[in-house]
Amino acid sequence: MMTDSETAEGTTTQGAADIGAGAAISHRRIISPPPLAPELLKEPPRGLYFTTLVAVLVLAGLSHLTGAPAFISIGLLAAGLSGLVLLARSLGERERAAEAISENASRSRAEIETLADRMWELQESEERFRGLIDALGDLVVHRDRDGRIVYANKVFAELIGQDQRDLAGRTLSEIGVDVGVVPDAAFSEGECLSSTDVGIRSAGMVRWFSWIELSVRDKTSNAVSHRAIARDITARKRAETALISARERAEYASQAKSRFLATVSHEIRTPMNGIMGMAKLLHDTELSPEQRTYVGAISTSASALLALIEDLLDYSKIEAGRFDPEPQPMSPREIADNVVELLAARAYGKGIGLGCHVAPDVPQMITADPGRVRQVLLNLIGNAIKFTDAGGVRLTVERTGDEHPGRIRFTVTDTGAGLRAEDMERIFEEFEQGDGTSTRSHGGAGLGLAISKRLVMSMGGTIAARSMPGEGSEFFFDLPAYGATDGTPAKTDVLAGRCAVILSRNATEAEAIADTIRAHGGRANVVVTPEQAAAISDGCNAILVDAAMEENDGRVLRQLRENGFAASEAVTLIAPTDRGLLGELRASGYSTFLARPVRAETLLRVLLANQNGLQPQPTSRRAAAKPAASRHLQGLSVLIAEDNEINAMLARAALLKAGHRVDVVSNGKAAVEAVTGAARKRRYDVVLMDMHMPVMDGLDAISAIRRHEEQHGLAAVPILVLSADSQEKTRHAVLAHGASGFVTKPLDPDVLINLVEQRAAA
């Protein structure tokens, strides 16, 4: 039994339910059946019509019985019969009309009932759809043209903690959701679908939703609506944030590691400069054979350590993202010759040959990064020398590709042990070596080829290798020939009619010389014994003999003269370490010499001089430059600004040994005062300026000296910057500050002396 309160509560609940149900359908229009015509629904007056007809017939009978005229009786009878017929017809039509009206009314009611059923089905479908969306947890918001909420689902209301009925008419900004309204112009021609990520604060935290909104304009009513659905992506956002944070931490750690490695590597170069330089100076003193062996070991170990440091420094720059190429005009020929000359001593020290051939069609200049190209060549040729114990190494430069602008290919070939197919797949990776076992005979960090690959790819080129075990290796890289200029075209027939025989045990190097002669129209043959040379002496104009095969008394040349080379010009091929034999070789009958490795330009000049009957002159700049400078530039006044005592001692000792006067200061400010101050001791011919010094660094000191010279109209004193940083951008920065040149540490005493004397003579 329910109490009054329970009854009231039940009534209230039922009433609320009824109100809810009424509210749910209040917006729907109730369709009622149309009213039927009242006159068609009334029962026809049959009794009245029948009574009237009977009366007419009775009157007709009475008129006949009473003797009335016949036409009256007949007229009344006809009228009665006609009325009877009309009555019957009217009754039939009324019955048929009633049946039709009844049928139409039934059909209208059925259609109305069907329409009502469909409307209820649509309402139930919509309610099920909204229930499904709410179950999925997606937000659904419908806004009008002004951005005011027309409808928002239950999930949205619960998210922001408000009643669903209170949201109508409000904007999203009023409830703390930052989503604007798409302007009408965005969908003037149709609909507009927009998407954004929205953060909504709920229960003290921010939840993220992927907000997708469809904005539509009704072309008939011009009404605008914005319907949005948003899905919770908070977990994804948190994962992305965590991933970004982890990546940033990893990048920072990597950059810190790279900076540390670069700094340490750079700092190691400074003491390495002292070790290598002092070993060089010590080697030039009077030493016993045992002491000379020890000094040589110091130099060899220091060079190996320096090479490792260079690789680590380059790798750290790559990892730190500071390894961008600096394109500028460069000469492929000059770089190839310079690198081969630089590494010649290492090759000759192992008893192997080193040759270079540059095809005549290679452009004089292209646009590339000369420092990076030089570094790649140093890595490839240095590796080839390291892994070749017999035979030789050759560098070939040629132009490939018919398309514009074409490509320049640098190929390094060696006669070493070669590589296995499985090794070829990994040698260009970091810290990989051809022999990765602990018993390998060659050291190294395994970074040279990986760095070379990065460098070549950064310049738009490709690098690859071919090798077979026991057949040597071939490494080559291509660079685009951007900005190729041929200058004065190399003539390919300047040696037409000339024939040369090359006598050398270094077949690789000799073949490079022969290819150069053939490329310019001449004929050349390579032999390894005088007997082989005698067999092809007919028509030979020149004989090139490796000095390593000649005896002190010129026995080989005499044998050649006696076997068909009496009229041929004799040229000796001499290594830089054998220059002391030049006098004896000249006395033996050699007209001139070619310094190994032979430059193509020098080779052509010597052969053409012989062809024209001219007296050949010494053609090696390395052999001639230093004595000439020493004769004419003795007693230069040099200022050294260097804060490292050992480096300063090294440079001072090398210059004093060459006969020059030297002053040393330890910072940039002292250097400026020494050059520009009123109390300066002398005017200096050359200044050697370290880049990094206390009080004032080298670049600021150079700028101060140049300003002083401009203000007083003085000639610019040559300033050479000393630095362990060999990057091209560092060279450019130094030159931009007014420096005259750049010297890379570790310092080679001979190179330093030559640079100082050449700069002073310029």
Coordinates of N, CA and C in Angstrom, one line a residue, residues 635-730:
G635 N 117.0 36.4 -44.0 CA 117.0 37.5 -43.0 C 115.7 38.2 -42.9
L636 N 114.5 37.5 -43.1 CA 113.2 38.1 -42.9 C 112.9 38.4 -41.5
S637 N 112.1 39.4 -41.2 CA 111.7 39.7 -39.9 C 110.3 39.2 -39.7
V638 N 110.2 38.3 -38.7 CA 108.9 37.6 -38.5 C 108.4 37.8 -37.1
L639 N 107.1 38.1 -36.9 CA 106.5 38.1 -35.6 C 105.6 36.9 -35.5
I640 N 105.7 36.2 -34.3 CA 104.9 35.1 -34.0 C 104.0 35.4 -32.8
A641 N 102.7 35.4 -33.0 CA 101.7 35.6 -31.9 C 101.1 34.3 -31.6
E642 N 101.6 33.6 -30.6 CA 101.1 32.3 -30.2 C 101.2 32.1 -28.7
D643 N 100.1 31.7 -28.1 CA 100.0 31.6 -26.6 C 100.6 30.2 -26.1
N644 N 100.6 29.2 -27.0 CA 101.2 27.9 -26.6 C 102.7 27.9 -26.8
E645 N 103.4 27.7 -25.7 CA 104.8 27.8 -25.7 C 105.5 26.8 -26.7
I646 N 105.0 25.6 -26.7 CA 105.6 24.6 -27.5 C 105.5 25.0 -29.0
N647 N 104.3 25.4 -29.4 CA 104.0 25.7 -30.8 C 104.9 26.9 -31.2
A648 N 104.9 27.9 -30.3 CA 105.8 29.1 -30.5 C 107.2 28.7 -30.7
M649 N 107.7 27.8 -29.8 CA 109.1 27.3 -29.9 C 109.4 26.6 -31.2
L650 N 108.4 25.8 -31.6 CA 108.6 25.1 -32.9 C 108.7 26.0 -34.1
A651 N 107.8 27.0 -34.2 CA 107.8 27.9 -35.3 C 109.1 28.8 -35.2
R652 N 109.4 29.2 -34.0 CA 110.6 30.0 -33.9 C 111.9 29.3 -34.3
A653 N 112.0 28.0 -33.8 CA 113.2 27.2 -34.1 C 113.3 27.0 -35.7
A654 N 112.2 26.7 -36.3 CA 112.2 26.4 -37.8 C 112.6 27.6 -38.5
L655 N 112.1 28.8 -38.1 CA 112.4 30.0 -38.9 C 113.9 30.5 -38.6
L656 N 114.3 30.4 -37.3 CA 115.7 30.7 -37.0 C 116.6 29.8 -37.8
K657 N 116.3 28.5 -37.9 CA 117.2 27.6 -38.6 C 117.3 28.0 -40.1
A658 N 116.2 28.6 -40.6 CA 116.2 29.1 -42.0 C 116.9 30.4 -42.2
G659 N 117.4 31.0 -41.1 CA 118.1 32.3 -41.2 C 117.3 33.5 -41.0
H660 N 116.1 33.4 -40.4 CA 115.2 34.6 -40.3 C 115.2 35.1 -38.8
R661 N 114.9 36.4 -38.6 CA 114.8 37.0 -37.3 C 113.4 36.8 -36.8
V662 N 113.2 36.5 -35.5 CA 111.9 36.1 -35.0 C 111.7 36.8 -33.7
D663 N 110.5 37.4 -33.5 CA 110.0 37.9 -32.2 C 108.7 37.1 -31.9
V664 N 108.5 36.9 -30.6 CA 107.3 36.1 -30.1 C 106.6 36.9 -29.1
V665 N 105.2 36.9 -29.3 CA 104.3 37.5 -28.3 C 103.2 36.4 -28.0
S666 N 102.5 36.6 -26.8 CA 101.6 35.6 -26.4 C 100.2 35.9 -26.5
N667 N 99.8 37.1 -27.0 CA 98.4 37.4 -27.1 C 98.2 38.4 -28.3
G668 N 96.9 38.6 -28.7 CA 96.6 39.4 -29.8 C 96.9 40.9 -29.5
K669 N 96.7 41.4 -28.3 CA 96.9 42.8 -28.0 C 98.4 43.1 -28.1
A670 N 99.2 42.2 -27.6 CA 100.7 42.4 -27.8 C 101.1 42.4 -29.2
A671 N 100.4 41.6 -30.0 CA 100.8 41.5 -31.5 C 100.4 42.9 -32.1
V672 N 99.3 43.4 -31.8 CA 98.9 44.7 -32.4 C 99.9 45.8 -32.0
E673 N 100.3 45.8 -30.7 CA 101.2 46.8 -30.2 C 102.6 46.6 -30.9
A674 N 103.0 45.4 -31.1 CA 104.3 45.1 -31.8 C 104.3 45.6 -33.2
V675 N 103.2 45.5 -33.9 CA 103.1 45.9 -35.3 C 102.8 47.4 -35.5
T676 N 102.0 48.0 -34.6 CA 101.5 49.3 -34.8 C 102.1 50.3 -33.8
G677 N 102.6 49.8 -32.7 CA 103.1 50.8 -31.6 C 104.3 51.6 -32.0
A678 N 104.4 52.8 -31.4 CA 105.5 53.7 -31.7 C 106.8 53.1 -31.3
A679 N 106.8 52.2 -30.3 CA 108.0 51.6 -29.7 C 108.4 50.3 -30.4
R680 N 107.8 50.0 -31.5 CA 108.1 48.7 -32.2 C 109.5 48.6 -32.6
K681 N 110.1 47.4 -32.5 CA 111.5 47.2 -32.8 C 111.8 47.4 -34.3
R682 N 111.0 46.8 -35.1 CA 111.2 46.8 -36.6 C 109.9 46.6 -37.3
R683 N 109.9 46.9 -38.6 CA 108.8 46.6 -39.4 C 108.9 45.1 -39.8
Y684 N 107.8 44.4 -39.5 CA 107.9 42.9 -39.8 C 107.5 42.6 -41.2
D685 N 108.2 41.6 -41.8 CA 107.9 41.2 -43.2 C 106.7 40.3 -43.2
V686 N 106.6 39.5 -42.2 CA 105.5 38.5 -42.1 C 105.1 38.4 -40.6
V687 N 103.7 38.2 -40.4 CA 103.2 38.0 -39.0 C 102.5 36.6 -39.0
L688 N 102.8 35.8 -38.1 CA 102.1 34.5 -37.9 C 101.2 34.7 -36.7
M689 N 99.9 34.6 -36.9 CA 98.9 34.9 -35.9 C 98.0 33.7 -35.5
D690 N 98.1 33.3 -34.3 CA 97.2 32.2 -33.8 C 95.8 32.8 -33.7
M691 N 94.8 31.9 -33.9 CA 93.4 32.4 -33.9 C 92.9 32.6 -32.4
H692 N 93.2 31.6 -31.6 CA 92.6 31.7 -30.2 C 93.7 32.0 -29.2
M693 N 93.7 33.2 -28.6 CA 94.6 33.7 -27.7 C 93.9 34.5 -26.6
P694 N 94.5 34.6 -25.4 CA 93.9 35.4 -24.3 C 94.0 36.9 -24.6
V695 N 93.3 37.7 -23.9 CA 93.3 39.1 -24.0 C 92.6 39.6 -25.2
M696 N 93.1 39.2 -26.4 CA 92.6 39.5 -27.7 C 92.9 38.4 -28.7
D697 N 91.8 37.9 -29.3 CA 92.1 36.8 -30.2 C 92.7 37.2 -31.6
G698 N 93.0 36.3 -32.4 CA 93.7 36.6 -33.6 C 92.9 37.4 -34.6
L699 N 91.6 37.1 -34.8 CA 90.8 37.8 -35.7 C 90.7 39.3 -35.3
D700 N 90.4 39.6 -34.1 CA 90.3 41.0 -33.6 C 91.7 41.7 -33.8
A701 N 92.8 41.0 -33.6 CA 94.1 41.6 -33.7 C 94.3 41.9 -35.2
I702 N 93.9 41.1 -36.1 CA 94.1 41.3 -37.5 C 93.3 42.6 -37.9
S703 N 92.1 42.6 -37.5 CA 91.2 43.8 -37.8 C 91.8 45.1 -37.3
A704 N 92.4 45.1 -36.1 CA 93.0 46.3 -35.5 C 94.2 46.7 -36.3
I705 N 95.0 45.7 -36.8 CA 96.2 46.0 -37.6 C 95.8 46.6 -38.9
R706 N 94.8 46.1 -39.5 CA 94.3 46.6 -40.8 C 93.7 48.0 -40.7
R707 N 93.0 48.3 -39.6 CA 92.5 49.6 -39.5 C 93.7 50.6 -39.3
H708 N 94.7 50.3 -38.5 CA 95.8 51.1 -38.4 C 96.5 51.4 -39.7
E709 N 96.7 50.4 -40.5 CA 97.3 50.6 -41.8 C 96.5 51.5 -42.7
E710 N 95.2 51.4 -42.7 CA 94.3 52.2 -43.5 C 94.4 53.7 -43.1
Q711 N 94.4 53.9 -41.8 CA 94.4 55.3 -41.2 C 95.7 56.0 -41.5
H712 N 96.8 55.2 -41.6 CA 98.1 55.9 -41.8 C 98.7 55.6 -43.2
G713 N 97.9 55.0 -44.1 CA 98.3 54.8 -45.4 C 99.5 53.9 -45.6
L714 N 99.6 52.9 -44.7 CA 100.7 52.0 -44.7 C 100.4 50.8 -45.6
A715 N 101.5 50.2 -46.1 CA 101.3 48.9 -46.9 C 100.9 47.8 -45.9
A716 N 100.0 46.9 -46.4 CA 99.6 45.8 -45.6 C 100.7 44.8 -45.3
V717 N 100.9 44.5 -44.1 CA 101.9 43.5 -43.7 C 101.3 42.1 -43.9
P718 N 101.9 41.1 -44.6 CA 101.4 39.8 -44.7 C 101.1 39.1 -43.4
I719 N 99.9 38.6 -43.1 CA 99.5 38.0 -41.9 C 99.0 36.6 -42.2
L720 N 99.7 35.6 -41.7 CA 99.3 34.2 -41.9 C 98.7 33.7 -40.6
V721 N 97.5 33.1 -40.7 CA 96.8 32.7 -39.5 C 97.2 31.2 -39.2
L722 N 97.5 30.9 -37.9 CA 97.7 29.5 -37.5 C 96.5 29.0 -36.8
S723 N 96.0 27.8 -37.3 CA 94.8 27.3 -36.7 C 94.7 25.8 -36.9
A724 N 94.2 25.1 -35.9 CA 93.9 23.7 -36.0 C 92.6 23.4 -36.7
D725 N 91.8 24.4 -36.9 CA 90.5 24.2 -37.6 C 90.7 24.4 -39.1
S726 N 90.6 23.3 -39.9 CA 90.9 23.4 -41.3 C 89.6 23.5 -42.2
Q727 N 88.5 23.8 -41.6 CA 87.3 23.9 -42.4 C 87.4 25.1 -43.3
E728 N 86.7 24.9 -44.5 CA 86.7 26.0 -45.5 C 86.1 27.3 -45.0
K729 N 85.0 27.2 -44.2 CA 84.4 28.4 -43.7 C 85.3 29.1 -42.7
T730 N 86.2 28.4 -42.0 CA 87.1 29.1 -41.2 C 88.1 29.8 -42.0

